[in-house]
PDB file of C-alpha atoms in Angstrom:
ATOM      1  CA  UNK A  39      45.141  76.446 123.207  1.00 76.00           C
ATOM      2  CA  UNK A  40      43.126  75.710 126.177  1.00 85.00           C
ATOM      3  CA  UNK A  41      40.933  72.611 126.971  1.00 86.00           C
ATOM      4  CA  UNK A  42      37.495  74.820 127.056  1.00 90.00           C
ATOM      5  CA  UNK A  43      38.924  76.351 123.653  1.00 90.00           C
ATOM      6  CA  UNK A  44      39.566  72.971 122.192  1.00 90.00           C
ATOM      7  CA  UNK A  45      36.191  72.057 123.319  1.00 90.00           C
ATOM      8  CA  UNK A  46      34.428  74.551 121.813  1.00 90.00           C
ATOM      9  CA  UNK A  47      36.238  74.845 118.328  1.00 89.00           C
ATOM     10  CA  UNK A  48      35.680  71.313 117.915  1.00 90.00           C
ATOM     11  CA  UNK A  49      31.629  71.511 118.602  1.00 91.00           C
ATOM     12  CA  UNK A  50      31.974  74.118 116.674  1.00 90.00           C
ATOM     13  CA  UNK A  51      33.237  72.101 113.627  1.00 89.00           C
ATOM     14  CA  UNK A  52      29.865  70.553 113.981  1.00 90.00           C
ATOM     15  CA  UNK A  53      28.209  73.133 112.534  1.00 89.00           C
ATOM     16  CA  UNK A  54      29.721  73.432 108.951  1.00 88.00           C
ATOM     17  CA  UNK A  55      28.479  70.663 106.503  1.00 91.00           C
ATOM     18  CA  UNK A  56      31.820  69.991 104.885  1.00 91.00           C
ATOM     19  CA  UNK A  57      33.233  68.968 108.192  1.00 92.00           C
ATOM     20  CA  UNK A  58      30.266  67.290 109.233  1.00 94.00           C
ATOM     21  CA  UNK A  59      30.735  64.856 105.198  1.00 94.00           C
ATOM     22  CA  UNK A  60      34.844  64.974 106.165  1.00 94.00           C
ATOM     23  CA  UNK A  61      33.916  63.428 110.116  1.00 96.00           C
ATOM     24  CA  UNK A  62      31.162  61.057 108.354  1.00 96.00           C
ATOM     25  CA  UNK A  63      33.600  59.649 105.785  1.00 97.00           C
ATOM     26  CA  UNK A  64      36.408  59.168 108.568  1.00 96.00           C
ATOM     27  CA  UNK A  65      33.635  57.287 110.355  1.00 97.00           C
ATOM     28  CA  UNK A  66      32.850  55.174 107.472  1.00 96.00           C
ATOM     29  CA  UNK A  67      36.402  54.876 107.305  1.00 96.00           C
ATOM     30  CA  UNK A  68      37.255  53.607 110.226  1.00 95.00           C
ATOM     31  CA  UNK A  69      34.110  51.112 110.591  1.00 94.00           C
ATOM     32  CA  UNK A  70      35.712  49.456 107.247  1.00 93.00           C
ATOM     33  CA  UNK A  71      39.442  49.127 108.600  1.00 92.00           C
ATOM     34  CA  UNK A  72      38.054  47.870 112.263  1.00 86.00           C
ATOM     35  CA  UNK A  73      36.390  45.089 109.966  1.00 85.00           C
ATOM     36  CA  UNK A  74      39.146  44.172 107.229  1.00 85.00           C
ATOM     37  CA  UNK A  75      42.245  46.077 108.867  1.00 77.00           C
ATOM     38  CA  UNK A  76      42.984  43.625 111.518  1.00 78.00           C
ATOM     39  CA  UNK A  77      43.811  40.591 113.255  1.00 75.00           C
ATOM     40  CA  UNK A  78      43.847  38.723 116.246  1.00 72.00           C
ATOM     41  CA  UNK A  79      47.462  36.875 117.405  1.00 67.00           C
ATOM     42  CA  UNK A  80      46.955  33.659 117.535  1.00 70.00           C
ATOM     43  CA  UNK A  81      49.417  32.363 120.446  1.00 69.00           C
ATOM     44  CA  UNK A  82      47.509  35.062 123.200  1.00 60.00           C
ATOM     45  CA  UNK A  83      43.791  33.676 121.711  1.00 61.00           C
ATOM     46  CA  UNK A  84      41.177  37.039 120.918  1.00 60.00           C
ATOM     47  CA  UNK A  85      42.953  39.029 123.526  1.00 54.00           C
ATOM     48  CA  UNK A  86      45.300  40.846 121.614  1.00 62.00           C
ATOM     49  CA  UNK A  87      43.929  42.148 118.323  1.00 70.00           C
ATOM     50  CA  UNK A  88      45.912  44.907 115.626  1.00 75.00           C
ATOM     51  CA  UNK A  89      43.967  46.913 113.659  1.00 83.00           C
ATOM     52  CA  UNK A  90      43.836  49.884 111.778  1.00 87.00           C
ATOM     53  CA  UNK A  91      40.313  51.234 113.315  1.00 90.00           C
ATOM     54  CA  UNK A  92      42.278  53.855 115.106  1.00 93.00           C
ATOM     55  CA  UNK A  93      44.201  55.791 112.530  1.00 95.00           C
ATOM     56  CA  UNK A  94      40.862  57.412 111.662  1.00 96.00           C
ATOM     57  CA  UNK A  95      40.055  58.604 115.153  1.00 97.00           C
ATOM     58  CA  UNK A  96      43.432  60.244 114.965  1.00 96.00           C
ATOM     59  CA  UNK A  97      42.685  61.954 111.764  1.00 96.00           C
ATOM     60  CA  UNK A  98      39.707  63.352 113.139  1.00 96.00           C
ATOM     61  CA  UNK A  99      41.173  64.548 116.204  1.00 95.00           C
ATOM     62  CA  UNK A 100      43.886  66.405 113.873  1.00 95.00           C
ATOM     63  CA  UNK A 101      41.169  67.874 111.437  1.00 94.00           C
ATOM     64  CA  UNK A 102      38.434  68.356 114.365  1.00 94.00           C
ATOM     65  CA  UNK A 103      39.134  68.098 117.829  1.00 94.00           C
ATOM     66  CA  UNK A 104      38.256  65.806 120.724  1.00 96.00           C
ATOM     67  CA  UNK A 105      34.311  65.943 120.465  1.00 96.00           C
ATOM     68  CA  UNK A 106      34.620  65.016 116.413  1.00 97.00           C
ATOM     69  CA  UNK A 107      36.883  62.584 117.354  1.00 97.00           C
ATOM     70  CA  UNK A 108      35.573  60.937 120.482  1.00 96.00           C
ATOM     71  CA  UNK A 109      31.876  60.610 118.551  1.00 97.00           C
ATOM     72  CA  UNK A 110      33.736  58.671 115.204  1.00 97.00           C
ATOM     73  CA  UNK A 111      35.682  56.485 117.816  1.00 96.00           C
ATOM     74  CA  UNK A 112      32.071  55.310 119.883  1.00 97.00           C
ATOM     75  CA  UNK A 113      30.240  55.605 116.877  1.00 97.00           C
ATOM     76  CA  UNK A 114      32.527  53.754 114.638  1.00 95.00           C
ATOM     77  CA  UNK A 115      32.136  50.730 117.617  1.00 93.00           C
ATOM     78  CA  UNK A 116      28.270  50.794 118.017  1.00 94.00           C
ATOM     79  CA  UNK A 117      27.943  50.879 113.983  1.00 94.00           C
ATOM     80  CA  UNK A 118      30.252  48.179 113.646  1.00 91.00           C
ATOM     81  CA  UNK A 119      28.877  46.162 115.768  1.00 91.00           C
ATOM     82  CA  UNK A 120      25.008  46.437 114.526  1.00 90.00           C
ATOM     83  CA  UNK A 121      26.369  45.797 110.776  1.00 90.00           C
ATOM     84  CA  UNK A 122      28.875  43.093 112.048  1.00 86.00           C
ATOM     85  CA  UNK A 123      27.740  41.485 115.163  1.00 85.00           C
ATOM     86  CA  UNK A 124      29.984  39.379 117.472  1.00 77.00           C
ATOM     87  CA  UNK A 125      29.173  36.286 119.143  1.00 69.00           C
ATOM     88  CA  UNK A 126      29.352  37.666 122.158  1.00 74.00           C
ATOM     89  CA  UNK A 127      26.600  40.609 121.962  1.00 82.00           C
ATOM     90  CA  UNK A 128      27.284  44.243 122.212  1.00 88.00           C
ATOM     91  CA  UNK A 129      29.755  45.744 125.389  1.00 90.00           C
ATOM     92  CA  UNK A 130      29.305  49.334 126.039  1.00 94.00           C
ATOM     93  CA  UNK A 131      32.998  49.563 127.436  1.00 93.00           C
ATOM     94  CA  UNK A 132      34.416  49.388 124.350  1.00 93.00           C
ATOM     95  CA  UNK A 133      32.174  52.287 123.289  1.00 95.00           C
ATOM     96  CA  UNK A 134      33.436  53.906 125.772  1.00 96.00           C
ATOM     97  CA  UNK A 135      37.252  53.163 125.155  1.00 96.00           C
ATOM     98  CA  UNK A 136      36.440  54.637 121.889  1.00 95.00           C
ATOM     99  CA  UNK A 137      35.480  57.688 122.997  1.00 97.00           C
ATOM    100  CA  UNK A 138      38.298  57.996 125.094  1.00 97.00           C
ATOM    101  CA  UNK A 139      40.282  57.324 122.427  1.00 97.00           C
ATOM    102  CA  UNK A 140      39.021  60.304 120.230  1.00 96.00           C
ATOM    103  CA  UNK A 141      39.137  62.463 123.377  1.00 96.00           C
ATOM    104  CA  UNK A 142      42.618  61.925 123.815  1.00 97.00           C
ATOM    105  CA  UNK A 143      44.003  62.415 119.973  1.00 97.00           C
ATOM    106  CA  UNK A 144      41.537  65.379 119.668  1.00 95.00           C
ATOM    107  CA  UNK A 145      43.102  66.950 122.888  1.00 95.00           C
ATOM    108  CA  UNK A 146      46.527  66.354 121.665  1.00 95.00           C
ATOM    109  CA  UNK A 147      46.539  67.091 117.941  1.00 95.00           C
ATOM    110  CA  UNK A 148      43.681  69.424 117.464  1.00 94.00           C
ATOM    111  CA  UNK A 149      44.489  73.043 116.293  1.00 89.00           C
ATOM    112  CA  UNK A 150      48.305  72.030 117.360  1.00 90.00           C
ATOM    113  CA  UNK A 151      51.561  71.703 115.309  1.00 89.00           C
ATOM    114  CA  UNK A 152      52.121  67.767 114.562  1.00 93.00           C
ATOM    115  CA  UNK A 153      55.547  66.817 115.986  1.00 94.00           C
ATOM    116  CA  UNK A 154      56.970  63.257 116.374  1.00 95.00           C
ATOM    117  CA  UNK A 155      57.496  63.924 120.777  1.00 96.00           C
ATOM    118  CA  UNK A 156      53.893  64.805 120.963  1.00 96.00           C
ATOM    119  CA  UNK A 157      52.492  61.887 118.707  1.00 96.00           C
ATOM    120  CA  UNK A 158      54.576  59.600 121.322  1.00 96.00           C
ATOM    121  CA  UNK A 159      52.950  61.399 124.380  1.00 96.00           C
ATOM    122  CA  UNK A 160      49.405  60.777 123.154  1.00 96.00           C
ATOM    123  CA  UNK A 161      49.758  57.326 121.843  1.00 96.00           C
ATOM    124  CA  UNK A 162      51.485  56.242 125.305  1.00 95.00           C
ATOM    125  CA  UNK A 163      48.953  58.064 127.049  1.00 96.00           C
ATOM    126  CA  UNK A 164      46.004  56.543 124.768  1.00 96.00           C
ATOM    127  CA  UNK A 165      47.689  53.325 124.917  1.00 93.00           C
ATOM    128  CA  UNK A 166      48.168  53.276 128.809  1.00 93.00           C
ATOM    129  CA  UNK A 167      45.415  54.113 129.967  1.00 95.00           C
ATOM    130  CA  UNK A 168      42.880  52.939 127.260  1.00 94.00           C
ATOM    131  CA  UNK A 169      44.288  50.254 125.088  1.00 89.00           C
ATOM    132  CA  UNK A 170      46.034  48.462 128.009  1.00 89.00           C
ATOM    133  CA  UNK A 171      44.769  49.120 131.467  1.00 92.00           C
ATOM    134  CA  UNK A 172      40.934  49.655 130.562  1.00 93.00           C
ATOM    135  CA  UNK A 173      40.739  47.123 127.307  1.00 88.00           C
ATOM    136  CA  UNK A 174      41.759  44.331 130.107  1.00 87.00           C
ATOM    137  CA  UNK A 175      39.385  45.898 132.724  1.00 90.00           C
ATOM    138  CA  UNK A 176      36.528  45.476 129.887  1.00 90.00           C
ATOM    139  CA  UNK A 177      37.533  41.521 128.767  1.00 85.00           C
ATOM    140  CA  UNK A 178      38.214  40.658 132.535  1.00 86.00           C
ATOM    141  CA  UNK A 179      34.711  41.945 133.005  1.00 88.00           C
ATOM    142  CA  UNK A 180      33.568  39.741 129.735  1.00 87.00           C
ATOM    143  CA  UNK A 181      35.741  37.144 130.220  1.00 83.00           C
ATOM    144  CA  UNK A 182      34.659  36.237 133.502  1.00 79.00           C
ATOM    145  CA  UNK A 183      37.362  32.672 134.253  1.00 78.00           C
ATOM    146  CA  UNK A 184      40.593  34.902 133.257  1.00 80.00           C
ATOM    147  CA  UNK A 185      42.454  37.030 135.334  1.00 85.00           C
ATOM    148  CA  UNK A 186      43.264  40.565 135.105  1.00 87.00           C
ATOM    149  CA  UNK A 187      47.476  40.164 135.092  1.00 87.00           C
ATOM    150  CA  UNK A 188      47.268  37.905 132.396  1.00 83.00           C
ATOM    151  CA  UNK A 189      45.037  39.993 129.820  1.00 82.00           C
ATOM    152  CA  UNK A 190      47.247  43.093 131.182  1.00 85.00           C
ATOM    153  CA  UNK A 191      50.027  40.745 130.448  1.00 84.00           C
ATOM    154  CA  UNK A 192      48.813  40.489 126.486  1.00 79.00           C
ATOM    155  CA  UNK A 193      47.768  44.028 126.072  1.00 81.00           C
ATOM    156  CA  UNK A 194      51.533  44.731 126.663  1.00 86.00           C
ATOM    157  CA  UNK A 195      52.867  42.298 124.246  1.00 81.00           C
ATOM    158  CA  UNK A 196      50.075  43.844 121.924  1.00 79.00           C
ATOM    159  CA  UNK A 197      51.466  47.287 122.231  1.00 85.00           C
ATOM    160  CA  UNK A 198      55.163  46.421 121.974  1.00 84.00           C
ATOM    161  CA  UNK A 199      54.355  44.671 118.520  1.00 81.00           C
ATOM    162  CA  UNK A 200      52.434  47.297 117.608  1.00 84.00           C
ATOM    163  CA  UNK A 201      53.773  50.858 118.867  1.00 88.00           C
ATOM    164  CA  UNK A 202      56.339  51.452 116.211  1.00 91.00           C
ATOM    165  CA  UNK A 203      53.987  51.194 113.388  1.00 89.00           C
ATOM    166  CA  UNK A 204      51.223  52.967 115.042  1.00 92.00           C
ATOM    167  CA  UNK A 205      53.223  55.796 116.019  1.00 95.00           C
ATOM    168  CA  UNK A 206      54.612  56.705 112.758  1.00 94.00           C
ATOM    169  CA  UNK A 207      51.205  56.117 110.854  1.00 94.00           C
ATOM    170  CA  UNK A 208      50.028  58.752 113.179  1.00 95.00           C
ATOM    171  CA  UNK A 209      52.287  60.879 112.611  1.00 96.00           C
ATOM    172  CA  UNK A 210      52.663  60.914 109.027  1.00 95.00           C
ATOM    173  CA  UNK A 211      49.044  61.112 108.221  1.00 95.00           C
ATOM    174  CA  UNK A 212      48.146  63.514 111.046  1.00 94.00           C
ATOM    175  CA  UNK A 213      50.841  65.520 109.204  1.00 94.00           C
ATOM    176  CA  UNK A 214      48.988  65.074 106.167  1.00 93.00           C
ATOM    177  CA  UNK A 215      45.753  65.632 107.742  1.00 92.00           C
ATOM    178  CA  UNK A 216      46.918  69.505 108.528  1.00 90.00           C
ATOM    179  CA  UNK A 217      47.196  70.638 105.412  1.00 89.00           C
ATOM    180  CA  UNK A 218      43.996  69.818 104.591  1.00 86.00           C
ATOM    181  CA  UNK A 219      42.134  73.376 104.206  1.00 82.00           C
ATOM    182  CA  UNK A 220      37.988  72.560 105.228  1.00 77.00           C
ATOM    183  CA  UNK A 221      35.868  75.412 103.324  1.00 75.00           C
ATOM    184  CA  UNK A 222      34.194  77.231 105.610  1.00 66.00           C
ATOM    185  CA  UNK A 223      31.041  78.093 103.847  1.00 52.00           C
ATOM    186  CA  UNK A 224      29.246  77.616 100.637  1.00 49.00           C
ATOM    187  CA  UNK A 225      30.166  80.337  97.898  1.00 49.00           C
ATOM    188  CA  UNK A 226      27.274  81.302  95.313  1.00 44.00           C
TER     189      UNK A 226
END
């Protein structure tokens, strides 16, 4: 399927009201396991953080597509931040990693058999370029007296702990996720 097709089926998905409660109840979702679903290790300080805010951006991307997906991931940041602020105020990069984020799952799963080589190839690519090269970018740009090798340093140990686990939870519920069957209209 192409991009502009996977584009448009996903704001399409928009319009019916079941997916619209299924996409609000992934957001919830994933607003709850950003704020009890993780944790921060210790030995690198806040840099490196687990945490099971993502799986729900993938489910969306399966069920949805990339526009779905990208608003629950930068949604699911600005709402968790309002109802659980940080003491360091609001960042608009991470919104913006978390739109990524959806982007990239919704491209990659959406309207597309589930298979363990191309779960790999879009949590690399997710991870890469999001999770590891921009997440530093963002707390090099917050954390003004660290450097940029050492954060890219801990967002590698970060994804080595975590890519296993990750991979396979995406996988196995984005497997899940497809045989979900949305109804398509209300029936009198």
């Amino acid at each position: 399927m192409s991009t502009v097709k996977k584009l448009t089926g996903s704001l399409f998905e928009l319009k019916n009201v079941y997916s619209l409660a299924a996409i609000a109840m992934l957001l919830a979702l994933r607003v709850v396991l950003g704020l009890f679903a993780n944790a921060s290790l210790p030995i690198f300080g806040n840099t490196v953080k687990l945490s099971g805010a993502f799986l729900p951006i993938a489910v969306t991307g399966v069920m949805f597509g990339p526009i779905p997906a990208g608003l629950v991931g930068a949604l699911g940041d600005v709402i968790s931040f309002f109802l659980f602020p940080t003491a360091g105020g609001y960042f608009p990069g991470f919104t913006i990693s978390g739109l990524l984020t959806g982007l990239i799952y919704g491209f990659a799963f959406y309207k597309n058999n589930i298979s363990l080589p191309k779960t790999i190839i879009a949590w690399v690519t997710n991870t890469l370029l999001v999770e590891t090269f921009l997440a530093a970018y963002w707390l090099n740009i917050i954390l003004a007296d660290s450097s940029y090798p050492a954060l890219l340093t801990a967002r590698f140990i970060s994804v080595g702990i975590k890519c296993i686990p990750e991979i396979l939870l995406i996988f196995a519920v984005g497997k899940l996720a497809t045989k979900i069957k949305m109804p398509s209209r209300l029936k009198a």
